[in-house]
Short mmCIF file of C-alpha atoms in Angstrom, two decimals:
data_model
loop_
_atom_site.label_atom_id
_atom_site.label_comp_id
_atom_site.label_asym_id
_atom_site.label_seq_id
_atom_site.Cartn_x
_atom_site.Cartn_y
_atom_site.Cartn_z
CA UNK A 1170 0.35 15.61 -17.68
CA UNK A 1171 3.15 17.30 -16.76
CA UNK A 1172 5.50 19.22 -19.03
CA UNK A 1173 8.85 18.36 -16.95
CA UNK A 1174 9.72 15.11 -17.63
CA UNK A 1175 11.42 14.50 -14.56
CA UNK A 1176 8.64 16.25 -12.30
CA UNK A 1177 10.97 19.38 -10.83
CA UNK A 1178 7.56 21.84 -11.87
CA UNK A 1179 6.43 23.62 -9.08
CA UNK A 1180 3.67 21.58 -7.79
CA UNK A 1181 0.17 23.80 -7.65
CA UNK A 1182 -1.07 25.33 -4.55
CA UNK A 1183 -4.33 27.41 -4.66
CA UNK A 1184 -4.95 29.65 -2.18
CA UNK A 1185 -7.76 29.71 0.34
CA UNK A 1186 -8.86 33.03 -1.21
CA UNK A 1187 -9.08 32.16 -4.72
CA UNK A 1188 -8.25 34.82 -7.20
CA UNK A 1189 -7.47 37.81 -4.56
CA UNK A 1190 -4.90 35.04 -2.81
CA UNK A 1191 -3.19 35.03 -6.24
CA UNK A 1192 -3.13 38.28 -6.59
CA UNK A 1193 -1.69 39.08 -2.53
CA UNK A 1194 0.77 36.41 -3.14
CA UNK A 1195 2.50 37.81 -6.42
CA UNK A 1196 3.01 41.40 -4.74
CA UNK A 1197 6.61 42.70 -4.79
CA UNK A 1198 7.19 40.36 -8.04
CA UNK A 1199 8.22 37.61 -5.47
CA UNK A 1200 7.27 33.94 -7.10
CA UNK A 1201 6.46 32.50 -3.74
CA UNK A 1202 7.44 32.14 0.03
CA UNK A 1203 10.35 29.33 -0.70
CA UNK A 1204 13.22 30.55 -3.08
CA UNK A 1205 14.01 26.88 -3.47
CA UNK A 1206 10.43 26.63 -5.22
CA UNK A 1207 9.77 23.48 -3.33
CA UNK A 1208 6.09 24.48 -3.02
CA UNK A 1209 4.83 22.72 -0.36
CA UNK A 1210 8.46 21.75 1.77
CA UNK A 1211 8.58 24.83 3.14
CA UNK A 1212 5.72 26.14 4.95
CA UNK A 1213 4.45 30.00 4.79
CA UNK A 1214 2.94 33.21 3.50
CA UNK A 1215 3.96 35.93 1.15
CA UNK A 1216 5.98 38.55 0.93
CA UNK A 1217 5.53 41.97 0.92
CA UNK A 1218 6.88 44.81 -0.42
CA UNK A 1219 9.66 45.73 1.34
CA UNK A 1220 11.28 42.20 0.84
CA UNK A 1221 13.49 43.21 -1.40
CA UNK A 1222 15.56 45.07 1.08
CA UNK A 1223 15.27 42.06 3.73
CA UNK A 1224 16.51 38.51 2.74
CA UNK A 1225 14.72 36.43 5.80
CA UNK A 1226 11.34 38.66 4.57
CA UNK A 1227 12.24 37.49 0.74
CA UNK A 1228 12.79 33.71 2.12
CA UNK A 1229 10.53 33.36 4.81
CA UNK A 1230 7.48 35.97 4.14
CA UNK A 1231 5.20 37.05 7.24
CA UNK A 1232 5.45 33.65 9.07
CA UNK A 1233 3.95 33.49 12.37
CA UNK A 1234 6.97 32.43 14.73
CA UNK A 1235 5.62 28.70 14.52
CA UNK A 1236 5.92 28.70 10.86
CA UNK A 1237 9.23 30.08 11.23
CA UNK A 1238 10.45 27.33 13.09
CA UNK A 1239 9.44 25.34 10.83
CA UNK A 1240 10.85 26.46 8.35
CA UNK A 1241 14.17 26.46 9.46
CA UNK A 1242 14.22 23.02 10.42
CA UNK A 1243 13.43 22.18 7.11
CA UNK A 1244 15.80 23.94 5.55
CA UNK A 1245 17.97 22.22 7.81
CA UNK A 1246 17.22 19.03 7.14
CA UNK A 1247 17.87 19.61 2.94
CA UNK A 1248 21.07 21.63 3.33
CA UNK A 1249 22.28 18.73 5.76
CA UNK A 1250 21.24 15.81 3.79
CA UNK A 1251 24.23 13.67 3.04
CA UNK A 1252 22.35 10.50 1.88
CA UNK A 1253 22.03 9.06 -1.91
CA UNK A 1254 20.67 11.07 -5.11
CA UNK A 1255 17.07 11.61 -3.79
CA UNK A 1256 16.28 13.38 0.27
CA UNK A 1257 13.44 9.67 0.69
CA UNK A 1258 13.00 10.65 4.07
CA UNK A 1259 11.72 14.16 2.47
CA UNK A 1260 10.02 12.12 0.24
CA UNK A 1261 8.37 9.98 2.33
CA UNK A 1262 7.27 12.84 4.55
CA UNK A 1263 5.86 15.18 1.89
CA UNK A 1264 3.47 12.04 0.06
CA UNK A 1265 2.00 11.42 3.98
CA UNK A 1266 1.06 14.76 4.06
CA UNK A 1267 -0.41 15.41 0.76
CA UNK A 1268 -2.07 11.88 1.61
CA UNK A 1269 -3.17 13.66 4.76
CA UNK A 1270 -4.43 16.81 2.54
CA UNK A 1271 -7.20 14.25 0.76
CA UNK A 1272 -7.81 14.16 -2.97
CA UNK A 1273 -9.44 16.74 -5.15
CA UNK A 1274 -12.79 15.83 -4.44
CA UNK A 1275 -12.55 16.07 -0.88
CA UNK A 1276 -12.21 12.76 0.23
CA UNK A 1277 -9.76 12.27 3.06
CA UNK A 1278 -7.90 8.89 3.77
CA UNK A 1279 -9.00 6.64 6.59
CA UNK A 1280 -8.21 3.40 8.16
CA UNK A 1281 -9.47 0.32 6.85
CA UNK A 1282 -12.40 -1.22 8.67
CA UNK A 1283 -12.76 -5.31 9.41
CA UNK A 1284 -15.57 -5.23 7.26
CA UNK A 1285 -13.65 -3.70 4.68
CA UNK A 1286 -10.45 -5.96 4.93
CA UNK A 1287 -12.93 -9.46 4.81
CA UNK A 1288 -14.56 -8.01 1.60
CA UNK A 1289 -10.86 -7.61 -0.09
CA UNK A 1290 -10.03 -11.04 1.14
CA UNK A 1291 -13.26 -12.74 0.27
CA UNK A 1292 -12.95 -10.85 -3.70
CA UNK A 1293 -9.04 -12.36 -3.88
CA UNK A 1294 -9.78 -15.88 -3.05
CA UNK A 1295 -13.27 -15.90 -5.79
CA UNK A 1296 -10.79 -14.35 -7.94
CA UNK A 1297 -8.19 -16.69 -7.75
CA UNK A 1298 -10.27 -19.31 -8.23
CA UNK A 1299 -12.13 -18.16 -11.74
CA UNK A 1300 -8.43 -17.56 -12.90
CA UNK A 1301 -7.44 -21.10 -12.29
CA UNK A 1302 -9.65 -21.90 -15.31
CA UNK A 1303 -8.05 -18.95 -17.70
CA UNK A 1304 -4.44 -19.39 -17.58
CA UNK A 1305 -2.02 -21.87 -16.53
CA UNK A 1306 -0.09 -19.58 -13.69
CA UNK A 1307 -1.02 -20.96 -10.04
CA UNK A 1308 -1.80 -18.33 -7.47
CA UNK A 1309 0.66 -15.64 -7.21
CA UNK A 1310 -1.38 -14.29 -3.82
CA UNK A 1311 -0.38 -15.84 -0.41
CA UNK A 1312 -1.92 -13.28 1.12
CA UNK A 1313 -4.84 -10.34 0.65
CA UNK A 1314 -4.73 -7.05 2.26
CA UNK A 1315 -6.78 -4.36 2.16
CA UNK A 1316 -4.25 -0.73 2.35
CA UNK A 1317 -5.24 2.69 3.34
CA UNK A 1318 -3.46 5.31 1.16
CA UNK A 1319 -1.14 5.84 3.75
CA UNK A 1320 -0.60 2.41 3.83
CA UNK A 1321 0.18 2.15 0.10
CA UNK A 1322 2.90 4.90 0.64
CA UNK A 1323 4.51 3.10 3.36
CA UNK A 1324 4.65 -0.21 1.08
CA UNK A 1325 5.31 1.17 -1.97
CA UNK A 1326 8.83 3.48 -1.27
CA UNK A 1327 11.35 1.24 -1.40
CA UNK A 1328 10.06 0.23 -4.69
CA UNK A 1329 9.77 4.09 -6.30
CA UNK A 1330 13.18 4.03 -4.86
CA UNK A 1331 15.20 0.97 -7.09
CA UNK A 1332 13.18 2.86 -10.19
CA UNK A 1333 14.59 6.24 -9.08
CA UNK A 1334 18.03 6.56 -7.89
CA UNK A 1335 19.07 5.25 -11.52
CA UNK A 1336 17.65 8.49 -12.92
CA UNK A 1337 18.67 10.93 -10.04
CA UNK A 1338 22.12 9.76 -10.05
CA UNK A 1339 22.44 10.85 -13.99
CA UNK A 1340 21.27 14.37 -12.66
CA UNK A 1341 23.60 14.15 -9.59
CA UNK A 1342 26.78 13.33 -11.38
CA UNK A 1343 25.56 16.33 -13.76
CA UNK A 1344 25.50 18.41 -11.07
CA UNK A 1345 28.37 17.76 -9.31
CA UNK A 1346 30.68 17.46 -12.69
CA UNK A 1347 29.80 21.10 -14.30
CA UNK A 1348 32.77 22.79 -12.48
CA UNK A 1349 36.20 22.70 -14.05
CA UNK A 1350 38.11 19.86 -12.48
CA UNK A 1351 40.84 22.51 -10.78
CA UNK A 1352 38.07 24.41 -9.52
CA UNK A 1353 35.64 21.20 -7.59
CA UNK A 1354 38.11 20.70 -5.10
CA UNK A 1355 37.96 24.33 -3.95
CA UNK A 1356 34.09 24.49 -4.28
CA UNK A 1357 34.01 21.15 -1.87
CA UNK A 1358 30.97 23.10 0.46
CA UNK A 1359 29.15 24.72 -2.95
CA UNK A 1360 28.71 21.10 -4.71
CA UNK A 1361 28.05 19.73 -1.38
CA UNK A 1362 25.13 22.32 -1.06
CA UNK A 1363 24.11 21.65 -4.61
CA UNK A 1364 23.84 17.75 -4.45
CA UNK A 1365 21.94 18.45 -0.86
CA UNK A 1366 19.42 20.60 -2.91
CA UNK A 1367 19.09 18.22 -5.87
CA UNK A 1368 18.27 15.22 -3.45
CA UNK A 1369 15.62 17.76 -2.28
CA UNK A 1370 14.07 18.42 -5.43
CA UNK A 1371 13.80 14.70 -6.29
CA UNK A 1372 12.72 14.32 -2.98
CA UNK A 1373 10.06 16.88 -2.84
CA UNK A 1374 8.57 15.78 -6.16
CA UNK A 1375 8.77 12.18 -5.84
CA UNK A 1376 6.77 12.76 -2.40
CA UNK A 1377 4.62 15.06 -4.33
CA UNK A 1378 3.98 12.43 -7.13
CA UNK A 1379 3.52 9.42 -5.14
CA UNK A 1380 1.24 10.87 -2.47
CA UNK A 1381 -0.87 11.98 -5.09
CA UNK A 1382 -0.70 9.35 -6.89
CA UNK A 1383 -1.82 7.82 -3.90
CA UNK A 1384 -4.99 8.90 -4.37
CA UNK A 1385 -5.74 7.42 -7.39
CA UNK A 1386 -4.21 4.04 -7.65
CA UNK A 1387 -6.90 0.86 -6.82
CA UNK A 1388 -4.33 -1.52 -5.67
CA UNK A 1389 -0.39 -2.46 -5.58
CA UNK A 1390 -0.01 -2.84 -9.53
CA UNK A 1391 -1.59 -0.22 -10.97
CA UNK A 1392 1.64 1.02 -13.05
CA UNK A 1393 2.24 -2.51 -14.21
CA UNK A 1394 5.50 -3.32 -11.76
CA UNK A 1395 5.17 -4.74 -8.49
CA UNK A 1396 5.06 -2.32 -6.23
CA UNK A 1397 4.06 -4.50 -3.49
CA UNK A 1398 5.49 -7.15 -1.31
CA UNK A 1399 5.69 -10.40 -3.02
CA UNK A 1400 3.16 -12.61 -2.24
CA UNK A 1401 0.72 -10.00 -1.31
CA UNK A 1402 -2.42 -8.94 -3.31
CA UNK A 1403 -3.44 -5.52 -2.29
CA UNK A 1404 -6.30 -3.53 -2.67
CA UNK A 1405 -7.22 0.41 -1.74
CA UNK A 1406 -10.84 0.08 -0.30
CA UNK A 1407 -11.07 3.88 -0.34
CA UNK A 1408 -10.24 4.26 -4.17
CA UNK A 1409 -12.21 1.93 -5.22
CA UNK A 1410 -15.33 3.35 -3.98
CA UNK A 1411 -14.44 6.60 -5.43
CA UNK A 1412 -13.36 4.51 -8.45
CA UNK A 1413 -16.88 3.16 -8.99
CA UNK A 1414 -18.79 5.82 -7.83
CA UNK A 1415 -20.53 7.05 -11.30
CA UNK A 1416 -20.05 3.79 -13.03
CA UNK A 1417 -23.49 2.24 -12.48
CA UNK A 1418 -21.77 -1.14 -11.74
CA UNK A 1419 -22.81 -2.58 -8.23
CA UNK A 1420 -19.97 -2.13 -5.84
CA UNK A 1421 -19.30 -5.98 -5.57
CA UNK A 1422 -18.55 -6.29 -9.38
CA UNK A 1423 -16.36 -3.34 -8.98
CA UNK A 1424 -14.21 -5.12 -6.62
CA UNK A 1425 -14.17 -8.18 -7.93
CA UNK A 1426 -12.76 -7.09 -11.27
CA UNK A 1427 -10.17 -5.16 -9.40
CA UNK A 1428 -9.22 -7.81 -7.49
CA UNK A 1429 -9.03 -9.95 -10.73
CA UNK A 1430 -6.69 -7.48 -12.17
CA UNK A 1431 -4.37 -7.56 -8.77
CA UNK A 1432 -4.25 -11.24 -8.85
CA UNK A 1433 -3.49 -11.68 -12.24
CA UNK A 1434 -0.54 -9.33 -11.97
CA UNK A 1435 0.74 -10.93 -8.94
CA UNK A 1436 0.28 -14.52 -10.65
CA UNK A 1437 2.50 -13.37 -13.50
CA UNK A 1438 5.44 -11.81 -11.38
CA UNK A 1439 5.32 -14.81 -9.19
CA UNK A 1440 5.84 -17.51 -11.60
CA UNK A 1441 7.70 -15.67 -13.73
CA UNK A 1442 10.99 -15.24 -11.98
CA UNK A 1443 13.31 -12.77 -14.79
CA UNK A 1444 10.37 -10.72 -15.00
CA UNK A 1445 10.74 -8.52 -12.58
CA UNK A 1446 14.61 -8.17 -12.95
CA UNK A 1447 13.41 -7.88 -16.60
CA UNK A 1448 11.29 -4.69 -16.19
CA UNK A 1449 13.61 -2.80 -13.55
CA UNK A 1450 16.52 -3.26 -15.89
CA UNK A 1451 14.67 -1.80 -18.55
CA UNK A 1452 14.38 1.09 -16.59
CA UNK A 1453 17.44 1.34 -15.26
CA UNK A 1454 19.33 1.10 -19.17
CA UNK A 1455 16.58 3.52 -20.25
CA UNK A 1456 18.52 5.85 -17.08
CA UNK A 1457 21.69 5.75 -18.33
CA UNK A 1458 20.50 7.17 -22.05
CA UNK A 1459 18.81 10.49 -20.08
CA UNK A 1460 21.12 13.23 -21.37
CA UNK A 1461 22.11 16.28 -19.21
CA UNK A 1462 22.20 19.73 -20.99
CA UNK A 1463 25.51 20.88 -19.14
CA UNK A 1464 25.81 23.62 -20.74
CA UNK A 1465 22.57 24.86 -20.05
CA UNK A 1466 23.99 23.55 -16.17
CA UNK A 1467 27.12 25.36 -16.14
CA UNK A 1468 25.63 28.95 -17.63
CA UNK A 1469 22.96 28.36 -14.06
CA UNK A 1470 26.10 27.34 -11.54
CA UNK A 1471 28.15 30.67 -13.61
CA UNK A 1472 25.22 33.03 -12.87
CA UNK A 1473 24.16 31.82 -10.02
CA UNK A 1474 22.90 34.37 -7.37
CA UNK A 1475 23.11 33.14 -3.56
CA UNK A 1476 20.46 35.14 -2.53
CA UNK A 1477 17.86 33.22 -5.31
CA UNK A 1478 18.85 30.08 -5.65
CA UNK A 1479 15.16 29.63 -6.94
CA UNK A 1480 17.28 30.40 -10.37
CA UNK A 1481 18.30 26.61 -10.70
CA UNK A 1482 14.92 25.35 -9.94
CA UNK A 1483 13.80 27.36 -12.82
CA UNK A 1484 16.54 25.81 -14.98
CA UNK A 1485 15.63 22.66 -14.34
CA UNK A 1486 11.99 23.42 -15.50
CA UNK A 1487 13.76 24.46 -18.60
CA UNK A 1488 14.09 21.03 -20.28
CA UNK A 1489 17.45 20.15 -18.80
CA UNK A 1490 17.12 16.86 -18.77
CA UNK A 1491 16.20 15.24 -21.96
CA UNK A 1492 16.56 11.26 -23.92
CA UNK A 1493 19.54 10.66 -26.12
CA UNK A 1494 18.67 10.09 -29.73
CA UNK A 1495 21.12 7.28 -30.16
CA UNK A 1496 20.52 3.47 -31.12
CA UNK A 1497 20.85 2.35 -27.86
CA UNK A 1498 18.25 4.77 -25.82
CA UNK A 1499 15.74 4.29 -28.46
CA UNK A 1500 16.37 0.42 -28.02
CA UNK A 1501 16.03 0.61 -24.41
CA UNK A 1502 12.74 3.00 -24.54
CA UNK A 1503 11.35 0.30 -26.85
CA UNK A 1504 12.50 -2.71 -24.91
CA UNK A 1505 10.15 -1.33 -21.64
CA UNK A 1506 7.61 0.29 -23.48
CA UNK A 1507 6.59 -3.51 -25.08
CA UNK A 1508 7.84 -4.93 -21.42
CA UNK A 1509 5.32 -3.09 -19.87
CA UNK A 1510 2.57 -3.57 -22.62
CA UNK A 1511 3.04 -6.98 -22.76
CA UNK A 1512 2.51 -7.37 -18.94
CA UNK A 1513 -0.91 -4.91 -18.86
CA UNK A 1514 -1.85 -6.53 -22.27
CA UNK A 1515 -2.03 -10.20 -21.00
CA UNK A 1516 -3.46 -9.05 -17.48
CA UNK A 1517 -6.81 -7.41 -19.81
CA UNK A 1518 -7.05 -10.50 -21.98
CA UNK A 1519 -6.99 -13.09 -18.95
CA UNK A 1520 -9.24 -10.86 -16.72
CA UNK A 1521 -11.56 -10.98 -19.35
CA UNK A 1522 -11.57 -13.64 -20.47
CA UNK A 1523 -12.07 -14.97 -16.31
CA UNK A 1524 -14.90 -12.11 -16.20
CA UNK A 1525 -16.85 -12.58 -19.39
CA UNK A 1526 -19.02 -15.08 -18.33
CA UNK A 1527 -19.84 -14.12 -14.92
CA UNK A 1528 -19.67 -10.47 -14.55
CA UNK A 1529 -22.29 -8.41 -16.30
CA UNK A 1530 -20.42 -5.29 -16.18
CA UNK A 1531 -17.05 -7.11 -17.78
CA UNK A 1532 -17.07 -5.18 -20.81
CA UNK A 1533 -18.03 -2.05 -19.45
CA UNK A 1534 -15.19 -2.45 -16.60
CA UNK A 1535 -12.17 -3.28 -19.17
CA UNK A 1536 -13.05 -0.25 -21.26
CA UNK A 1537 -13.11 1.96 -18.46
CA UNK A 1538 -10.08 0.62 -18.12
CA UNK A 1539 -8.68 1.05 -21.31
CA UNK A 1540 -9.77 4.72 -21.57
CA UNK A 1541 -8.53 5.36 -17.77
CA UNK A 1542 -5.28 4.71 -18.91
CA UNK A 1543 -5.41 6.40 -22.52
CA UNK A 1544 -6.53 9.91 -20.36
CA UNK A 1545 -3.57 9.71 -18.48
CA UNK A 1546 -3.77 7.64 -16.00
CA UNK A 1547 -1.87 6.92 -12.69
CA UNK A 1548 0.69 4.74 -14.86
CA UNK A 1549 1.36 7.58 -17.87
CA UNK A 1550 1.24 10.48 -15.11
CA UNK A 1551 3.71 8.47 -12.91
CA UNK A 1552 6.31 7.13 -15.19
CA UNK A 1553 6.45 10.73 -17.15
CA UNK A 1554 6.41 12.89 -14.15
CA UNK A 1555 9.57 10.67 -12.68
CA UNK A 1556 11.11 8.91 -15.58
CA UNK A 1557 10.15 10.97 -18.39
CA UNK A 1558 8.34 7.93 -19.82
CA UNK A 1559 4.95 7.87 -21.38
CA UNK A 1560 3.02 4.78 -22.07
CA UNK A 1561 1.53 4.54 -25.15
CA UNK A 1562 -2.14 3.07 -24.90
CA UNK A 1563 -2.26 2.10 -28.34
CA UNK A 1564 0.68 -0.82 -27.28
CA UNK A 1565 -1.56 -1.99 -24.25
CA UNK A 1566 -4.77 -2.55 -26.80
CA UNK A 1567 -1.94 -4.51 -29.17
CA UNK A 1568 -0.65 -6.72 -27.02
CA UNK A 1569 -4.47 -7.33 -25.16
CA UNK A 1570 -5.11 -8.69 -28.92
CA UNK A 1571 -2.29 -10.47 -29.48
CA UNK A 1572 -1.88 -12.46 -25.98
CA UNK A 1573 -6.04 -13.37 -27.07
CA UNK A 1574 -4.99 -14.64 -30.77
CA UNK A 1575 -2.60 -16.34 -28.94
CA UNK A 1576 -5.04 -18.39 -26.60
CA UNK A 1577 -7.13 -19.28 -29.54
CA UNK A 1578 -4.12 -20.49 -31.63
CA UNK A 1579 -2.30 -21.98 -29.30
CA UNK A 1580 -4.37 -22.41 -26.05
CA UNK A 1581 -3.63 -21.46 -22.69
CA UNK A 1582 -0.55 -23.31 -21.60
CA UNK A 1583 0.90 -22.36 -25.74
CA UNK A 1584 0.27 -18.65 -24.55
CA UNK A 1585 1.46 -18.34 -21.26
CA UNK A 1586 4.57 -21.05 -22.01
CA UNK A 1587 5.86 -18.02 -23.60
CA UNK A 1588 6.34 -16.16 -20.50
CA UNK A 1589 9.29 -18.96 -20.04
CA UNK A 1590 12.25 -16.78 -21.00
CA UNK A 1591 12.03 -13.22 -22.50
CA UNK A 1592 13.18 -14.41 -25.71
CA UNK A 1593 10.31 -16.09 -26.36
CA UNK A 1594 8.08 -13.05 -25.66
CA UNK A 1595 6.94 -10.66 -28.79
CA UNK A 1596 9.00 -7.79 -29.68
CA UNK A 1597 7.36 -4.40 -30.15
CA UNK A 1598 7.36 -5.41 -34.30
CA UNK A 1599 5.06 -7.79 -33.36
CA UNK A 1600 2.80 -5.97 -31.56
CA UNK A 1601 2.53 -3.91 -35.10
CA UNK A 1602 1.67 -7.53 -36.48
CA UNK A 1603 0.15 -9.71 -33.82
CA UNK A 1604 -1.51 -12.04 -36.94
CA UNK A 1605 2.31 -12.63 -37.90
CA UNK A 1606 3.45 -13.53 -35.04
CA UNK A 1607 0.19 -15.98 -33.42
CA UNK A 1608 0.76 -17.51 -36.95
CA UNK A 1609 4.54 -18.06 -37.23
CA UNK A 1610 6.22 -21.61 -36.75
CA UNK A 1611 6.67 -22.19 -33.98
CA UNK A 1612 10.05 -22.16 -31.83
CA UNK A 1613 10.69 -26.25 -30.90
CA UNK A 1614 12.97 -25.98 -27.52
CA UNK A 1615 12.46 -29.40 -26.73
CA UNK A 1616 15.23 -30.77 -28.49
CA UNK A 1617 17.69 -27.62 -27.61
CA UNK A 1618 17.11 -28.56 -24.08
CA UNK A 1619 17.57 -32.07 -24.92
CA UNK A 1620 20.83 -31.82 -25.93
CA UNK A 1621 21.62 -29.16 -23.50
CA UNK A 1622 20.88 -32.03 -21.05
CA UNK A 1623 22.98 -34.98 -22.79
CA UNK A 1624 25.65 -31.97 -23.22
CA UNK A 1625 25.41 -31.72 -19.55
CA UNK A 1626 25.04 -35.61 -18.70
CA UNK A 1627 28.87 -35.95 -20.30
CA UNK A 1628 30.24 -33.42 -18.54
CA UNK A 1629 29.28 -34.91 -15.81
CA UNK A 1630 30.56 -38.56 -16.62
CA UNK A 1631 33.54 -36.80 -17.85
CA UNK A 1632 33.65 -34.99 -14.06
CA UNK A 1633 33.36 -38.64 -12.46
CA UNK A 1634 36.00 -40.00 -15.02
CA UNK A 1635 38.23 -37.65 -13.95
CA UNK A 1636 38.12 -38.31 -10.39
CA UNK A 1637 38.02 -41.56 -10.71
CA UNK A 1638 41.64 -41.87 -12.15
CA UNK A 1639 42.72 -38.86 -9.88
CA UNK A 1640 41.53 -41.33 -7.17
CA UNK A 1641 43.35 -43.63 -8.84
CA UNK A 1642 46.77 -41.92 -9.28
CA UNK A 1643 47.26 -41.33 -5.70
CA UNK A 1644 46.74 -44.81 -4.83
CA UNK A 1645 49.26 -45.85 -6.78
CA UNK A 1646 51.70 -43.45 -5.39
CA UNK A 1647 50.56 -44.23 -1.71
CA UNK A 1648 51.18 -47.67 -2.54
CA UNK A 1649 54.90 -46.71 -3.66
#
C-alpha cells in the first residue's frame, strides 16, 4: 500500500543487475536519470560523476542517441500539455506499456482466443440464470466479453477519468494559486509550466496505477463502480487463470463464480438508475474536502531550483495533500465508504447465496474473496493510491450480513426493494447494528406515493380547469 495518498511516489524500478545496478545508479548522489522523478516517462541510464558540471548529463544520463530522442519528445509532450488537470494521453500511454511489461510473475498479456471468449459467454448466461432465482433484479448483462488487459485499459479510462479530475483539479488550483495575486500575471509561462508538470504527475501515476492494476483485476467491477460499458459483463481470461492457479478449485468453478460476481454487479447498476450518479458524487464531494498544504506549496515554488525541479516531486511525496477534519469531509468519507460497502456487501450475499448449492468450492471462493480484499486488494490499492481512500474490509463483511438478515426477514423482493431510492438504504450506523435495522418497522411508502399521486391528479384537473375557462374567455371576446 502506498504511503502517498494521491500516488505521486516514485514508482519502483529494479535494475537488471540487482544490487550492483543500485549501487551504479546512485553514483554522483544523483536520485535517478529523470529530475522530474517520473520513473518510468522518461527513458534512460545513470549518471556519472561529472554530471554535476553538465545539466543534459544530470537530466539525461549516458543515453544512447535513440534514448535521447526519446527523451526529448517526452519532455515535450509534458511541458506542452495544455489539456485538463491530468496529461490522459500520458496516462493512457504509460498503463499500455507497463501492461506490455507483464506482471510480477512473469506473465505477459495476450489476446483473447475464441475458445476463450465462448467460455466467458457460456459462464455469463449459466450465471444469469442461477441469479434469477436469488434476487429480484433482471439481467443487467446484454452482452459478455471476454478483455485482454490491454483491453481493460482501453475500456476502463474514461471512467478513472470522471473519478479523477475532481481530485487533480483541487491540486491544480493549489498549484496555480500559491503566487501572490500581483505576481501570477507576471509568472504567466512559470504556472503554465507548473500546471503542465502536475497534469504529468497525475498522468504518470494514474498510468502507473491502472496498468498495474491491470494486472490484477478479474473483470470490469472489481473496485465496486462500473468501470465498464453499460450493458456489458466483462471478464479478464488471463487473470483469472493466474487468479485460480493455487486455489485447488477446477478452473470452471473459478469462472463461474467470477462471472457470478460480474453479473451481479452489473444487475445492480442497471436497475438501479441513482446508483451510479450516487457513488461518483460521493467521490466527487469527498474531492472537494482534500486539503492542500500551501504553505508547504509556496516554501517549494520560493525555493525552487530550475535546474532540479525533482524538488517539487519530492514535496509532493511529503504529505501535501491531506483530508479536512471538518463535519462535512468526514460525512462525505462516510457516505462512500457505506456506498461502496453496501454495493460489494449485497454482491457476496447474492453470489452466495446463487452458489451455495451448486458450487462445491462456494465457500472457499467468497473467503478468498473476503481476505483478497482485506490484504489490499486491487480496490484498497486503487482508491488509496488515487483518491487517498481506503476501504475498510470490516464494512464489506457488515453489510454481506446485513443484506442476508435482510433476505431472511424480509425476503428477496423486501431486500432488494430497498435499492429503490438511497434513502431507503442503511447508513453506516447500521452497518454497526445490522439486527437493528433488519428488525425496525418498517418504512410504509405506499400511502406517501398515494397521495403524491392524488396530489398530482388535482393539479392536473386544476391544469385542465384552467384552460378550460382560458378557452373560454377568448371565446367570449371573439364573439364581441
Amino acid at each position: 500500500m502506498s504511503d502517498t495518498p494521491f500516488g505521486f511516489g516514485l514508482p519502483p524500478e529494479e535494475p537488471d543487475n540487482g544490487d550492483e545496478g543500485k549501487k551504479k545508479g546512485n553514483q554522483g548522489g544523483q536520485s535517478g536519470p529523470n529530475p522530474f522523478g517520473f520513473g518510468t516517462g522518461l527513458p534512460g541510464g545513470s549518471g556519472g560523476p561529472g554530471d554535476a558540471d553538465n545539466p543534459f548529463a544530470a537530466m539525461f544520463g549516458a543515453m544512447n542517441p535513440n534514448d535521447l530522442g526519446a527523451a526529448f519528445q517526452q519532455l515535450g509532450q509534458m511541458l506542452s500539455y495544455e489539456g485538463g488537470p491530468v496529461n490522459w494521453d500520458m496516462a493512457k500511454d504509460i498503463a499500455r506499456k507497463t501492461v506490455a511489461q507483464g506482471t510480477p510473475d512473469g506473465v505477459k498479456d495476450a489476446s483473447v482466443g475464441v475458445a476463450e471468449r465462448s467460455a466467458v459467454e457460456e459462464a455469463v448466461r449459466l450465471a444469469d440464470h442461477w441469479l434469477d432465482d436469488v434476487t429480484s433484479l433482471p439481467s443487467g448483462a446484454a452482452t459478455a466479453v471476454a478483455w485482454s488487459r490491454a483491453e481493460w485499459v482501453e475500456a476502463t479510462l474514461p471512467v478513472w477519468k470522471e473519478l479523477v479530475d475532481p481530485v487533480a483539479e483541487r491540486v491544480g488550483a493549489a498549484m496555480g494559486g500559491v503566487l501572490p495575486e500581483e505576481m501570477q500575471a507576471m509568472a504567466g509561462p512559470l504556472l503554465g509550466m507548473m500546471r503542465s508538470m502536475g497534469g504529468a504527475m497525475f498522468g504518470q501515476q494514474i498510468g502507473q496505477a491502472v496498468g498495474t492494476l491491470a494486472g490484477e483485476v478479474v473483470g470490469s467491477t472489481d473496485v465496486g463502480l462500473p468501470l465498464g460499458p453499460a450493458g456489458k459483463a466483462a471478464l479478464l481470461p488471463l487473470n483469472i487463470e493466474s487468479f485460480g492457479k493455487d486455489l485447488g478449485v477446477s478452473s470452471d468453478e473459478v469462472r463461474l463464480y467470477l462471472a457470478l460476481r460480474e453479473a451481479a454487479h452489473a444487475r445492480l447498476f442497471a436497475h438501479v438508475p441513482w446508483l451510479r450518479s450516487h457513488l461518483f458524487g460521493a467521490v466527487e464531494g469527498y474531492a472537494r474536502g482534500i486539503k492542500v498544504d500551501t504553505s508547504k506549496l509556496e516554501d517549494v515554488v520560493g525555493q525552487l531550483d530550475p535546474s532540479n525541479p525533482e524538488q517539487l516531486q519530492e514535496a509532493l511525496q511529503g504529505g501535501m495533500f491531506q483530508p479536512q477534519d471538518t463535519p462535512e469531509q468526514k460525512a462525505a468519507l462516510a457516505r462512500l465508504e457505506t456506498a461502496l460497502a453496501l454495493v460489494e456487501g449485497w454482491v457476496d450475499a447474492v453470489v452466495h447465496e446463487a452458489a451455495k448449492p451448486r458450487l462445491t468450492s462456494a465457500d472457499a471462493m467468497r473467503e478468498t474473496m473476503r481476505r483478497r480484499r482485506a490484504s489490499g486488494g486491487p480496490a484498497e490499492q486503487t482508491f488509496a493510491t488515487l483518491i487517498g481512500l481506503e476501504l475498510r474490509p470490516r464494512r464489506l463483511r457488515d453489510a454481506s450480513r446485513l443484506w442476508a438478515s435482510l433476505t431472511d426477514a424480509r425476503g428477496v423482493d423486501g431486500r432488494d426493494g430497498l435499492w429503490e431510492h438511497p434513502d431507503m438504504l442503511p447508513t453506516a450506523s447500521d452497518l454497526d447494528d445490522p439486527d437493528g435495522f433488519v428488525h425496525r418497522e418498517q418504512l410504509d411508502f405506499s400511502e406517501i406515493d398515494k397521495m403524491l399521486g392524488e396530489a398530482a391528479q388535482k393539479r392536473e384537473r386544476a391544469d385542465s380547469g384552467n384552460d378550460e375557462n382560458t378557452k373560454n374567455d377568448k371565446n367570449g371576446d371573439d364573439e364581441k
